[in-house]
Tab-separated table of C-alpha atoms in Angstrom:
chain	number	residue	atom	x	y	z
A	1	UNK	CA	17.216	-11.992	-21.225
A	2	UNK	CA	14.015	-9.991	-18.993
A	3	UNK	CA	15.991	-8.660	-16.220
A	4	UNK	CA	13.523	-8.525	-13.135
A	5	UNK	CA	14.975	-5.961	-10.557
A	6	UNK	CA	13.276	-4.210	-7.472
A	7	UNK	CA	13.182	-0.070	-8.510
A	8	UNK	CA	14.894	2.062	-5.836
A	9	UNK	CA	14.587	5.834	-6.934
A	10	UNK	CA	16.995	7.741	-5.417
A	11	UNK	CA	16.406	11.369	-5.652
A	12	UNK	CA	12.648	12.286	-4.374
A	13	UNK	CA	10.864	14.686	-7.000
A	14	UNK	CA	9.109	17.371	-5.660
A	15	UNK	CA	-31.436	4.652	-14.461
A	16	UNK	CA	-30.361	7.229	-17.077
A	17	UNK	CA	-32.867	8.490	-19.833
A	18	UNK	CA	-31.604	8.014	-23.046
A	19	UNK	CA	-31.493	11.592	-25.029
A	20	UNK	CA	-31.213	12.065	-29.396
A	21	UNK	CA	-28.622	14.606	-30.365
A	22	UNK	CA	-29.472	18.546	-30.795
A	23	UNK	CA	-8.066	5.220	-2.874
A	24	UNK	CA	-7.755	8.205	-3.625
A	25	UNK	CA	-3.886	8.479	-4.408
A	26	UNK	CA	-3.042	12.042	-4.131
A	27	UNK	CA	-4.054	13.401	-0.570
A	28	UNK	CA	-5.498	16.918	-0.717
A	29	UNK	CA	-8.213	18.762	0.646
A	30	UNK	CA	-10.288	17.076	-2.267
A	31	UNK	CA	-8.143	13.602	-2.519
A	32	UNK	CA	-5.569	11.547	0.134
A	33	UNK	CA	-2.466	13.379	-0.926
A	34	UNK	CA	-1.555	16.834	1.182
A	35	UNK	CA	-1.676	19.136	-2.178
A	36	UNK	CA	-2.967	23.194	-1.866
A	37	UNK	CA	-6.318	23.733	-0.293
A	38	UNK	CA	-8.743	24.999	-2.481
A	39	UNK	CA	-9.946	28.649	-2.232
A	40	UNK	CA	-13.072	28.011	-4.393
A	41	UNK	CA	-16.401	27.684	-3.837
A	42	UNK	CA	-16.962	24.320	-3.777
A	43	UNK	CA	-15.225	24.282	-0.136
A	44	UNK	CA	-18.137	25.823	1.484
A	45	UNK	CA	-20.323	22.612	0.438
A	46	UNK	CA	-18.286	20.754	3.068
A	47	UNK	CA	-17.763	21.697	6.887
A	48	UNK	CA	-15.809	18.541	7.159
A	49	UNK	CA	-12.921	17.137	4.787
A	50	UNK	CA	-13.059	13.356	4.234
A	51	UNK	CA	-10.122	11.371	2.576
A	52	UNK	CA	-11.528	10.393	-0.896
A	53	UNK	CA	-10.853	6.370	-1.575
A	54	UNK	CA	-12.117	5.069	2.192
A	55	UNK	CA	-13.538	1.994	0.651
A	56	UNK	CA	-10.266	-0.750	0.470
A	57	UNK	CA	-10.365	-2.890	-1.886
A	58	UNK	CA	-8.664	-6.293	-1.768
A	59	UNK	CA	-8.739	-9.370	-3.942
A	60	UNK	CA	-8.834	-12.724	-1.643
A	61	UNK	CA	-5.426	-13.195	-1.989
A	62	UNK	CA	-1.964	-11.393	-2.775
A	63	UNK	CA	-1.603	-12.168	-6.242
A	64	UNK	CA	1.357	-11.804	-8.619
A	65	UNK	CA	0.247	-8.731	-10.998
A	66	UNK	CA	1.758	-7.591	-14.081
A	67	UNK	CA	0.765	-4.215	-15.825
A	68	UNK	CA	1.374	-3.898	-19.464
A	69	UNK	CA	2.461	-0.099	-19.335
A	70	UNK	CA	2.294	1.568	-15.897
A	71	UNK	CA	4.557	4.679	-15.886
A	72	UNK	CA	2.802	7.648	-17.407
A	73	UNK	CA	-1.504	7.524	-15.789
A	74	UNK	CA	-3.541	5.028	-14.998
A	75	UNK	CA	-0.615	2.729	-14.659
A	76	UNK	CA	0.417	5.195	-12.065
A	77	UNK	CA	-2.024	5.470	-9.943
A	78	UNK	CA	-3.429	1.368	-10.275
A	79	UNK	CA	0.565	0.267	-9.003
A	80	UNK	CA	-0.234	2.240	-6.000
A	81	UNK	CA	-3.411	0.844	-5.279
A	82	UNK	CA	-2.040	-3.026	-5.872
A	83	UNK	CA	0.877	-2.655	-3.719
A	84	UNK	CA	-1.158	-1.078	-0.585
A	85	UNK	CA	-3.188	-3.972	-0.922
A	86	UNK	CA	-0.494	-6.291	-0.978
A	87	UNK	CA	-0.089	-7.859	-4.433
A	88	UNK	CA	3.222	-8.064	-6.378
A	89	UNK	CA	3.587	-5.879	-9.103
A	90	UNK	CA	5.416	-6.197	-11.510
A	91	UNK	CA	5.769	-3.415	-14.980
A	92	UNK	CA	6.593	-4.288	-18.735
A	93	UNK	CA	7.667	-1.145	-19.965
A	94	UNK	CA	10.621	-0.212	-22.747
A	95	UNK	CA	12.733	1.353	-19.889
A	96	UNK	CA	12.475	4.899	-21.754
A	97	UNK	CA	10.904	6.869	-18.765
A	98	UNK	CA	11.331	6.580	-15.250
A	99	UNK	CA	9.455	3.641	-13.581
A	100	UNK	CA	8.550	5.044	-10.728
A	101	UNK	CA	8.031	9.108	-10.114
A	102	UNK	CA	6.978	10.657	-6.854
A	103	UNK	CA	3.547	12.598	-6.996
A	104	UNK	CA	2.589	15.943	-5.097
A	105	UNK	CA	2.372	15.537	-1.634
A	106	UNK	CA	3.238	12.280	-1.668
A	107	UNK	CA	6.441	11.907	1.486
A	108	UNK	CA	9.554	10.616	0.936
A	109	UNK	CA	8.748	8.077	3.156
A	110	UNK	CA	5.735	7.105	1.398
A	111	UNK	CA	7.261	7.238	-1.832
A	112	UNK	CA	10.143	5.061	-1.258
A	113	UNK	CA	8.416	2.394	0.605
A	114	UNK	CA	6.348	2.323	-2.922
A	115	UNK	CA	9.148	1.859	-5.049
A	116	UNK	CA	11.050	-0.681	-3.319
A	117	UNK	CA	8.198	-2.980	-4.210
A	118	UNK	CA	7.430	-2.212	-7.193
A	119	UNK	CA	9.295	-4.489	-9.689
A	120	UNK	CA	10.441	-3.779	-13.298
A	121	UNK	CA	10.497	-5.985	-16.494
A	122	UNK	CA	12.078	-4.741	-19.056
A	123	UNK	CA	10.987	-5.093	-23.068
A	124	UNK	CA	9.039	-4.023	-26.161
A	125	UNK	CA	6.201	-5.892	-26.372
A	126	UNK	CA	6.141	-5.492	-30.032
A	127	UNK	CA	8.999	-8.292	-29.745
A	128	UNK	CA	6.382	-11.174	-29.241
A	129	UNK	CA	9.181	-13.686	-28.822
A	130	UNK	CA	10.838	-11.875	-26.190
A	131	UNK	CA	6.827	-11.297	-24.289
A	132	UNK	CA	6.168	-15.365	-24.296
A	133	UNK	CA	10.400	-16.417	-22.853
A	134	UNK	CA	10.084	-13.465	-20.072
A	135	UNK	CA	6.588	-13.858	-19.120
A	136	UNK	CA	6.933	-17.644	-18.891
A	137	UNK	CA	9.803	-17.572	-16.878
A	138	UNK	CA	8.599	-15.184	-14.320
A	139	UNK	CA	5.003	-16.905	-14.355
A	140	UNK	CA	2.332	-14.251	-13.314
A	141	UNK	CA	-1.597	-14.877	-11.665
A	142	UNK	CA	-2.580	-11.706	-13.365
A	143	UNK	CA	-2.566	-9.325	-16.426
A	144	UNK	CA	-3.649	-5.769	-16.665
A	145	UNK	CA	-3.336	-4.645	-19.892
A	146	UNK	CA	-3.221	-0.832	-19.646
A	147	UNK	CA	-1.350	0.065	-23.163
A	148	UNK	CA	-2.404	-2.776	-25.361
A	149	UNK	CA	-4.305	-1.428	-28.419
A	150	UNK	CA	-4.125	-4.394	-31.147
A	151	UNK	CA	-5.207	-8.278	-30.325
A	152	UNK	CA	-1.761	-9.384	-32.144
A	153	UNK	CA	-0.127	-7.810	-29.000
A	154	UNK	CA	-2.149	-10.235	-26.639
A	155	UNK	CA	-1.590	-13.160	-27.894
A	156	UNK	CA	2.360	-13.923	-27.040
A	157	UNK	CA	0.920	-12.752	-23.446
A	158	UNK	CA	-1.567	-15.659	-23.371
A	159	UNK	CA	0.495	-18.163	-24.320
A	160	UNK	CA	3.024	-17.392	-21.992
A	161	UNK	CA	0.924	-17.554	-19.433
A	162	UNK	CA	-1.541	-20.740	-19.699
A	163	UNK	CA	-2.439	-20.971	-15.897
A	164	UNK	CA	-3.697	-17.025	-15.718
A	165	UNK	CA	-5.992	-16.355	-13.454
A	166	UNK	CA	-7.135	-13.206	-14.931
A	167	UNK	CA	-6.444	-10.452	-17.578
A	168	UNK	CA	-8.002	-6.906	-17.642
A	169	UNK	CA	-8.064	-4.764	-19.995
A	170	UNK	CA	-8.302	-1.413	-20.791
A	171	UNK	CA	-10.473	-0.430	-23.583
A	172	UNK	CA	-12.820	2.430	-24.353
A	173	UNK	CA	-15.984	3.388	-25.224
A	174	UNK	CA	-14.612	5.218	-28.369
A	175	UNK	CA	-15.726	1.561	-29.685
A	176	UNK	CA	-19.525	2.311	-29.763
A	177	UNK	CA	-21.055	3.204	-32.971
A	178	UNK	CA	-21.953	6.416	-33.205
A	179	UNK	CA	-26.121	6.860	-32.509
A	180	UNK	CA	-28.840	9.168	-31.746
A	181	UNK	CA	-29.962	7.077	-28.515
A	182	UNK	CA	-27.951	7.671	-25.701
A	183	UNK	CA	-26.482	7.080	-23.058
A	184	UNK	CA	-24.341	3.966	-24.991
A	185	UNK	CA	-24.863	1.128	-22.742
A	186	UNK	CA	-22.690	-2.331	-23.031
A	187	UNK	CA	-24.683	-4.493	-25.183
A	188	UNK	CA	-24.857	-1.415	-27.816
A	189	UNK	CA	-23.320	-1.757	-31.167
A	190	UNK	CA	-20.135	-1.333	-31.916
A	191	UNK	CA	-18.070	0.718	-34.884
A	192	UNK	CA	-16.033	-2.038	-37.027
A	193	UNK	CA	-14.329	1.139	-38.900
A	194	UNK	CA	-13.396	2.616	-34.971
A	195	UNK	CA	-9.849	3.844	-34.734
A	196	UNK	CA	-10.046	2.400	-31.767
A	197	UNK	CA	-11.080	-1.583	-33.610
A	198	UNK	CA	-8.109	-2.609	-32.353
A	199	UNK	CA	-9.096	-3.457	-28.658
A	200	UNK	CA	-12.560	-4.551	-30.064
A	201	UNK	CA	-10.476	-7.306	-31.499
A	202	UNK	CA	-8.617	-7.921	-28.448
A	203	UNK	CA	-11.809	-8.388	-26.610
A	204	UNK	CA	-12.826	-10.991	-28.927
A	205	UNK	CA	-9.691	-12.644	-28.569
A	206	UNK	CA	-9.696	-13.168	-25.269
A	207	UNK	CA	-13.331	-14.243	-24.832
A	208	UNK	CA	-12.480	-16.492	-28.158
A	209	UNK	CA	-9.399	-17.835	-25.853
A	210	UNK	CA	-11.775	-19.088	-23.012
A	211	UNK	CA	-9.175	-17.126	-20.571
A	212	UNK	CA	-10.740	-15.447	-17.458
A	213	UNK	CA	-11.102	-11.441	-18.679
A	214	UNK	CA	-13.108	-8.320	-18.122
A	215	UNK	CA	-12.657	-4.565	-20.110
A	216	UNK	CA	-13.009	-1.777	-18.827
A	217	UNK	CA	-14.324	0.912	-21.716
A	218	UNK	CA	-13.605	4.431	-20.070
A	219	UNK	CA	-15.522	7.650	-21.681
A	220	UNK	CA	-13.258	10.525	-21.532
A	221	UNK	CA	-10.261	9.953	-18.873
A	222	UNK	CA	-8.944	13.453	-16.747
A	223	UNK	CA	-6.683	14.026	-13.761
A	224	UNK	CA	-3.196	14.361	-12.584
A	225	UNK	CA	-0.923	13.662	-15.207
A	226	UNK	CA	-3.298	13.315	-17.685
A	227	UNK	CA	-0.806	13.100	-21.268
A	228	UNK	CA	-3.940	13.527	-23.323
A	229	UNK	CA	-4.410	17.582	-23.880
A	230	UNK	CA	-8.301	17.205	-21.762
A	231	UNK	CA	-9.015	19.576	-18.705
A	232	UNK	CA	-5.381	21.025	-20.124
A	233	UNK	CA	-6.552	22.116	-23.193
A	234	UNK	CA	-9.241	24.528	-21.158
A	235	UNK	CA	-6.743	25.522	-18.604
A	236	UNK	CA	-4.063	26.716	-20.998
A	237	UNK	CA	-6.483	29.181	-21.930
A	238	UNK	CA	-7.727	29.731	-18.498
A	239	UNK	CA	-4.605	30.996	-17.493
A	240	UNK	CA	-3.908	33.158	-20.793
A	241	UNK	CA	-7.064	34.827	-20.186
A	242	UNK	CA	-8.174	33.713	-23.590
A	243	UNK	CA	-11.530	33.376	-24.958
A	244	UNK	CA	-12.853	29.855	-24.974
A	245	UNK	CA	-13.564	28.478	-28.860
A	246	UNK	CA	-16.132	25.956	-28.969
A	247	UNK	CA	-17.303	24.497	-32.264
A	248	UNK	CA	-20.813	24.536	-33.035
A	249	UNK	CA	-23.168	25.489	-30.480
A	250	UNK	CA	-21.454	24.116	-27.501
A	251	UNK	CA	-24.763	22.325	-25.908
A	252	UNK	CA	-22.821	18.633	-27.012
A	253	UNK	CA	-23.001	16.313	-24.288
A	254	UNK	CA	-20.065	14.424	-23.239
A	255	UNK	CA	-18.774	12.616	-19.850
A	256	UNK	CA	-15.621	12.704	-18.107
A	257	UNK	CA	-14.420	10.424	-15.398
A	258	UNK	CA	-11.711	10.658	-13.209
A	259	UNK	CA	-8.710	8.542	-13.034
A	260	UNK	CA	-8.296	7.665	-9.446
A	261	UNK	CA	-12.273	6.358	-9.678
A	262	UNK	CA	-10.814	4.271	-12.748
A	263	UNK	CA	-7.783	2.948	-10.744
A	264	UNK	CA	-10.371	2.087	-7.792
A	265	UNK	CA	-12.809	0.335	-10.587
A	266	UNK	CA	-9.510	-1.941	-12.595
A	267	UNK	CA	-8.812	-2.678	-8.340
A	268	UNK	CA	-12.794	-3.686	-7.876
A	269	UNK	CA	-13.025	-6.217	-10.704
A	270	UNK	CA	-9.402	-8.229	-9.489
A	271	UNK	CA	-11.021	-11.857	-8.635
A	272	UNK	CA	-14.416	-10.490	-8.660
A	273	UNK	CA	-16.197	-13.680	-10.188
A	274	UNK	CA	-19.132	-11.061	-11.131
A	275	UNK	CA	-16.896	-9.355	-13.598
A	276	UNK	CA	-15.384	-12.765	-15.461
A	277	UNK	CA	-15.794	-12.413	-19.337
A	278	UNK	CA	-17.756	-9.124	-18.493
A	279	UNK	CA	-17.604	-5.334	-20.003
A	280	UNK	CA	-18.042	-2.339	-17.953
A	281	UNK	CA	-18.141	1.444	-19.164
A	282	UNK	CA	-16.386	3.362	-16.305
A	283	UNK	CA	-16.749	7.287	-16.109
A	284	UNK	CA	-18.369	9.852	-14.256
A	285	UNK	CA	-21.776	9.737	-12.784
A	286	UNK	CA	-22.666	13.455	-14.451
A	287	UNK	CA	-22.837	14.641	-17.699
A	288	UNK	CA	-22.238	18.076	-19.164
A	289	UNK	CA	-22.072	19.883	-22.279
A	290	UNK	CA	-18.846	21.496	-23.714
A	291	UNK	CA	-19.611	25.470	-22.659
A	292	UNK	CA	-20.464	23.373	-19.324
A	293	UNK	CA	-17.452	22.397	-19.062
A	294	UNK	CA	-15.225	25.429	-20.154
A	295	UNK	CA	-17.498	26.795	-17.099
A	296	UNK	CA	-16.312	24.215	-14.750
A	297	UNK	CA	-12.721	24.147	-15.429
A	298	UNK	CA	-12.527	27.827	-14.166
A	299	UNK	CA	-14.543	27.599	-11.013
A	300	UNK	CA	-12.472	24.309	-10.282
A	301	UNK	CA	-9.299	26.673	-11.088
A	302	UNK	CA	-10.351	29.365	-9.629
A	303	UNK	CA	-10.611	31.829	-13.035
A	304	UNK	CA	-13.411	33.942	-13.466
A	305	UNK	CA	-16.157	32.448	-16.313
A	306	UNK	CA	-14.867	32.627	-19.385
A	307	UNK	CA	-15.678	34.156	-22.583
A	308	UNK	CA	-16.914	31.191	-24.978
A	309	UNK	CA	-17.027	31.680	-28.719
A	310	UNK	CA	-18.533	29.305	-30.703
A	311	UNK	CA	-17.840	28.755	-34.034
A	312	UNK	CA	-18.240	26.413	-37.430
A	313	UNK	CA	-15.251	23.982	-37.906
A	314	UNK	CA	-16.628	23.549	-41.591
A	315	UNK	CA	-15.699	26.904	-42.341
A	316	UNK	CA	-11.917	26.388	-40.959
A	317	UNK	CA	-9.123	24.448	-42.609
A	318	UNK	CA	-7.178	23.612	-39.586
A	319	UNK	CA	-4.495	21.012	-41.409
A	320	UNK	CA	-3.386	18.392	-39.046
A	321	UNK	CA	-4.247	20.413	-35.676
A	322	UNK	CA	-6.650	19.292	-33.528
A	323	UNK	CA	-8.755	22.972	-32.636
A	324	UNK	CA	-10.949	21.193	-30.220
A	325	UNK	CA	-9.753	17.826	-27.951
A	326	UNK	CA	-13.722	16.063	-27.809
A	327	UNK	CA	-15.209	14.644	-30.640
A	328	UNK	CA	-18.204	17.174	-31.953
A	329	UNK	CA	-21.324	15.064	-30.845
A	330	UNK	CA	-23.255	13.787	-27.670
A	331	UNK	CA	-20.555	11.210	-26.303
A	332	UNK	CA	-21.355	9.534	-23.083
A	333	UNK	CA	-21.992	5.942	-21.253
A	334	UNK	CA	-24.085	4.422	-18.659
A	335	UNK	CA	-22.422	3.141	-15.839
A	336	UNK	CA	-25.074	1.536	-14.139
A	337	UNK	CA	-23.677	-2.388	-14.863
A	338	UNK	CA	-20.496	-1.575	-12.975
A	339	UNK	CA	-22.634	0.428	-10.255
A	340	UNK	CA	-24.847	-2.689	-9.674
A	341	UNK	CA	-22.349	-5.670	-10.334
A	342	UNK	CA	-19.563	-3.960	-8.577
A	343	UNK	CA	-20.576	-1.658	-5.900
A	344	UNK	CA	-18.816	0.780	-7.550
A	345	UNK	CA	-19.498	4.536	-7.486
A	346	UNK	CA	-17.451	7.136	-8.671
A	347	UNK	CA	-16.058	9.493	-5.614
A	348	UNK	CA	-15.378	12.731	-7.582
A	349	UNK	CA	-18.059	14.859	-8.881
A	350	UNK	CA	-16.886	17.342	-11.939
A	351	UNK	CA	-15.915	20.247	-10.295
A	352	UNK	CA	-13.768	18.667	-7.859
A	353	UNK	CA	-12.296	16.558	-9.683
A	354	UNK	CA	-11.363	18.784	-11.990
A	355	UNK	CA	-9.839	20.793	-8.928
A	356	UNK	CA	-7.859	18.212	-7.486
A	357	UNK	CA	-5.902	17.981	-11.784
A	358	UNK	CA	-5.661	21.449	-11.412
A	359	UNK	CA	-3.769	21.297	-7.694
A	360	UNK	CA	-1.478	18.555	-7.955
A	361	UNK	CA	-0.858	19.044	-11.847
A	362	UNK	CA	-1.569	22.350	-14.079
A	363	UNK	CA	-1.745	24.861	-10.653
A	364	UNK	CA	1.878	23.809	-10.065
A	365	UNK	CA	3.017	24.653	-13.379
A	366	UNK	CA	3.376	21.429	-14.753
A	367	UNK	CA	1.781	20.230	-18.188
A	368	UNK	CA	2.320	17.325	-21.069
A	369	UNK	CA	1.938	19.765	-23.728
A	370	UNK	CA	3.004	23.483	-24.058
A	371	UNK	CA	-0.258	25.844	-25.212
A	372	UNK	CA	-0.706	26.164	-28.677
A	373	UNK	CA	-3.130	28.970	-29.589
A	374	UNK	CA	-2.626	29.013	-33.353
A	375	UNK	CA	-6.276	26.872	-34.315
A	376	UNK	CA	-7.286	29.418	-31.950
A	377	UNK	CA	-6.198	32.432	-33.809
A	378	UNK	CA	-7.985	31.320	-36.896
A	379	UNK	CA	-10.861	31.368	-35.169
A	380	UNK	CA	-10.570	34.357	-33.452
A	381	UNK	CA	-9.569	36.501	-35.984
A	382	UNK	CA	-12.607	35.327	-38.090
A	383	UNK	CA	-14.669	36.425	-35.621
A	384	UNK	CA	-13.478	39.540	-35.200
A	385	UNK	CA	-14.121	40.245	-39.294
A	386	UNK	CA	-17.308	39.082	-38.936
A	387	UNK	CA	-18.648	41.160	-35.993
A	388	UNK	CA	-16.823	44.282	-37.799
């Protein structure tokens, strides 16, 4: 049987153009958590610091919220949001990591009246059998969907759950099909042959179900506790005083946005009639290209600019590493439809964003992944024959 309990942790942790090819949760002096001030300058913008994440926002009523996932990012910082506002939130998660964790800066205080609210349902939700008996004998108003990547894994969820009020969903623009007109709005094609097909099929589901849904398609997701190897990748290197290696010639355009501004937007579109049945791209408001961003990682850190080399991945047979962590092409989404139907704006720009990771994650010494240079070495040392 789903055993339900109440989580008590016990030991505190410390208009766009279109271009071809060629709140806050953590207070700090960029966010609402009391991390390290910031000794870069980006400071000296601002005479005054505000708390990022002023604007509250509340669904019309406390509703009874479970999140599919929850523990490791997004899931982290949405809980928080739900339970200032009052809702009931409840997470479906295996059990395998912690279900709550206290973040950096965050009191004891504050941190323990969070988890004693936060409730826990244990399960795989591979076991679709075990999803429909537990979810229909809790009985929930809504879904968010934070880990779901295949439509088989939404249905038992549905049918649990016939008087659901809502379910969002977390998909990502990764779905687009790959063109030379940019930025990818909405209503742009999609890839059939995407690895990420899955939640294109889940979004069909649910519209096919007649169920009350919106999707969220995020661009490239970065901030505290980020498990995918993003602003880490550059900051590993950062730190070893390494050379940068970009592939090609490093003028690719991509788009990051921030988590906390994706936590705020998942919030914004809770029993928002404007976003029923709807899809909204949700990133940053900027672009920038990939020697861009090597650039901005180190002013947000605090590192000198690097040294970028760029080089040909054609030329490189890198196995089953990964030598670069963005796709090699112009990548990025308009986010005008959730600007206009939402009122939603994204609160960090790139470079502080990227300094507020860096302070409450990476500048603290903690990391998902240990640095790998070895992709790195290829390069390098090709390089170095080649200007000898």
């Amino acid at each position: 049987m789903a055993k339900l309990v109440a989580v008590q942790q016990l030991q505190p942790c410390h208009h766009v153009p279109r271009v071809s090819p060629g709140s806050s949760l953590l207070h700090s002096s960029l966010s609402e958590f009391n991390g390290t001030a910031l000794n870069i300058s980006v400071q000296k913008k601002r005479k005054v610091w505000q708390p990022k994440g002023a604007l509250q926002v509340k669904a019309s009523s406390a509703k009874k919220i479970l999140i599919m996932g929850g523990t490791r990012f997004i899931g982290v910082f949405l809980s928080r949001l739900l339970v200032k506002d009052g809702h009931q939130v409840t997470l479906f998660t295996r059990g395998k990591a912690p279900i709550t964790q206290q973040l950096p800066g965050e009191s004891d205080q504050e941190y323990a009246e969070f988890s004693s609210k936060i409730l826990h349902l244990k399960g795989d939700r591979q076991d679709f059998e075990f999803v429909k008996t537990s979810l229909a004998a809790k009985g929930f108003d809504v879904v968010y969907d934070i880990n779901g990547r295949e439509g088989v894994e939404v249905e038992p969820i549905l049918d649990a759950l016939p008087k659901l009020e809502q379910f969002i969903y977390c998909s990502s623009a990764g779905v687009y099909l790959k063109s030379d007109l940019l930025p990818h709005f909405e209503a742009d094609a999609v890839d059939p042959k995407s690895r990420h097909k899955g939640k294109l099929e889940t979004e069909r589901l649910l519209d096919s179900r007649g169920v009350n849904w919106t999707s969220l398609r995020p661009v490239y997701i970065y901030g505290p506790l980020n498990y995918n190897p993003v602003e880490e990748w550059f900051f590993h290197r950062l730190k070893a005083g390494r050379p940068i290696p970009i592939p090609n010639n490093g003028v690719q355009i991509t788009q990051l946005g921030h988590v906390k501004d994706l936590a705020r937007a998942f919030v914004m579109v809770l029993g928002n009639s404007k976003a029923s049945k709807q899809v909204y791209n949700i990133s940053g408001s900027k672009y920038v290209t990939f020697d861009g961003l090597a650039r901005a990682c180190a002013k947000a850190a605090g590192f000198p600019e690097p040294e970028i080399v760029h080089y040909n991945p054609k030329e490189f047979d890198f196995g089953k590493k990964k030598a670069f962590p963005f796709r090699d092409q112009h990548f990025f989404a308009s986010i005008e439809k959730a600007t206009r139907d939402l009122g939603w704006n994204p609160e960090f720009g790139l470079i502080d964003g990227l300094a507020d990771s860096y302070n409450l994650d990476f500048g603290r010494g903690t990391y998902r992944k240990p640095a790998d240079f070895s992709t790195d070495d290829m390069i390098l040392g090709k390089s170095l024959v080649l200007q000898s």
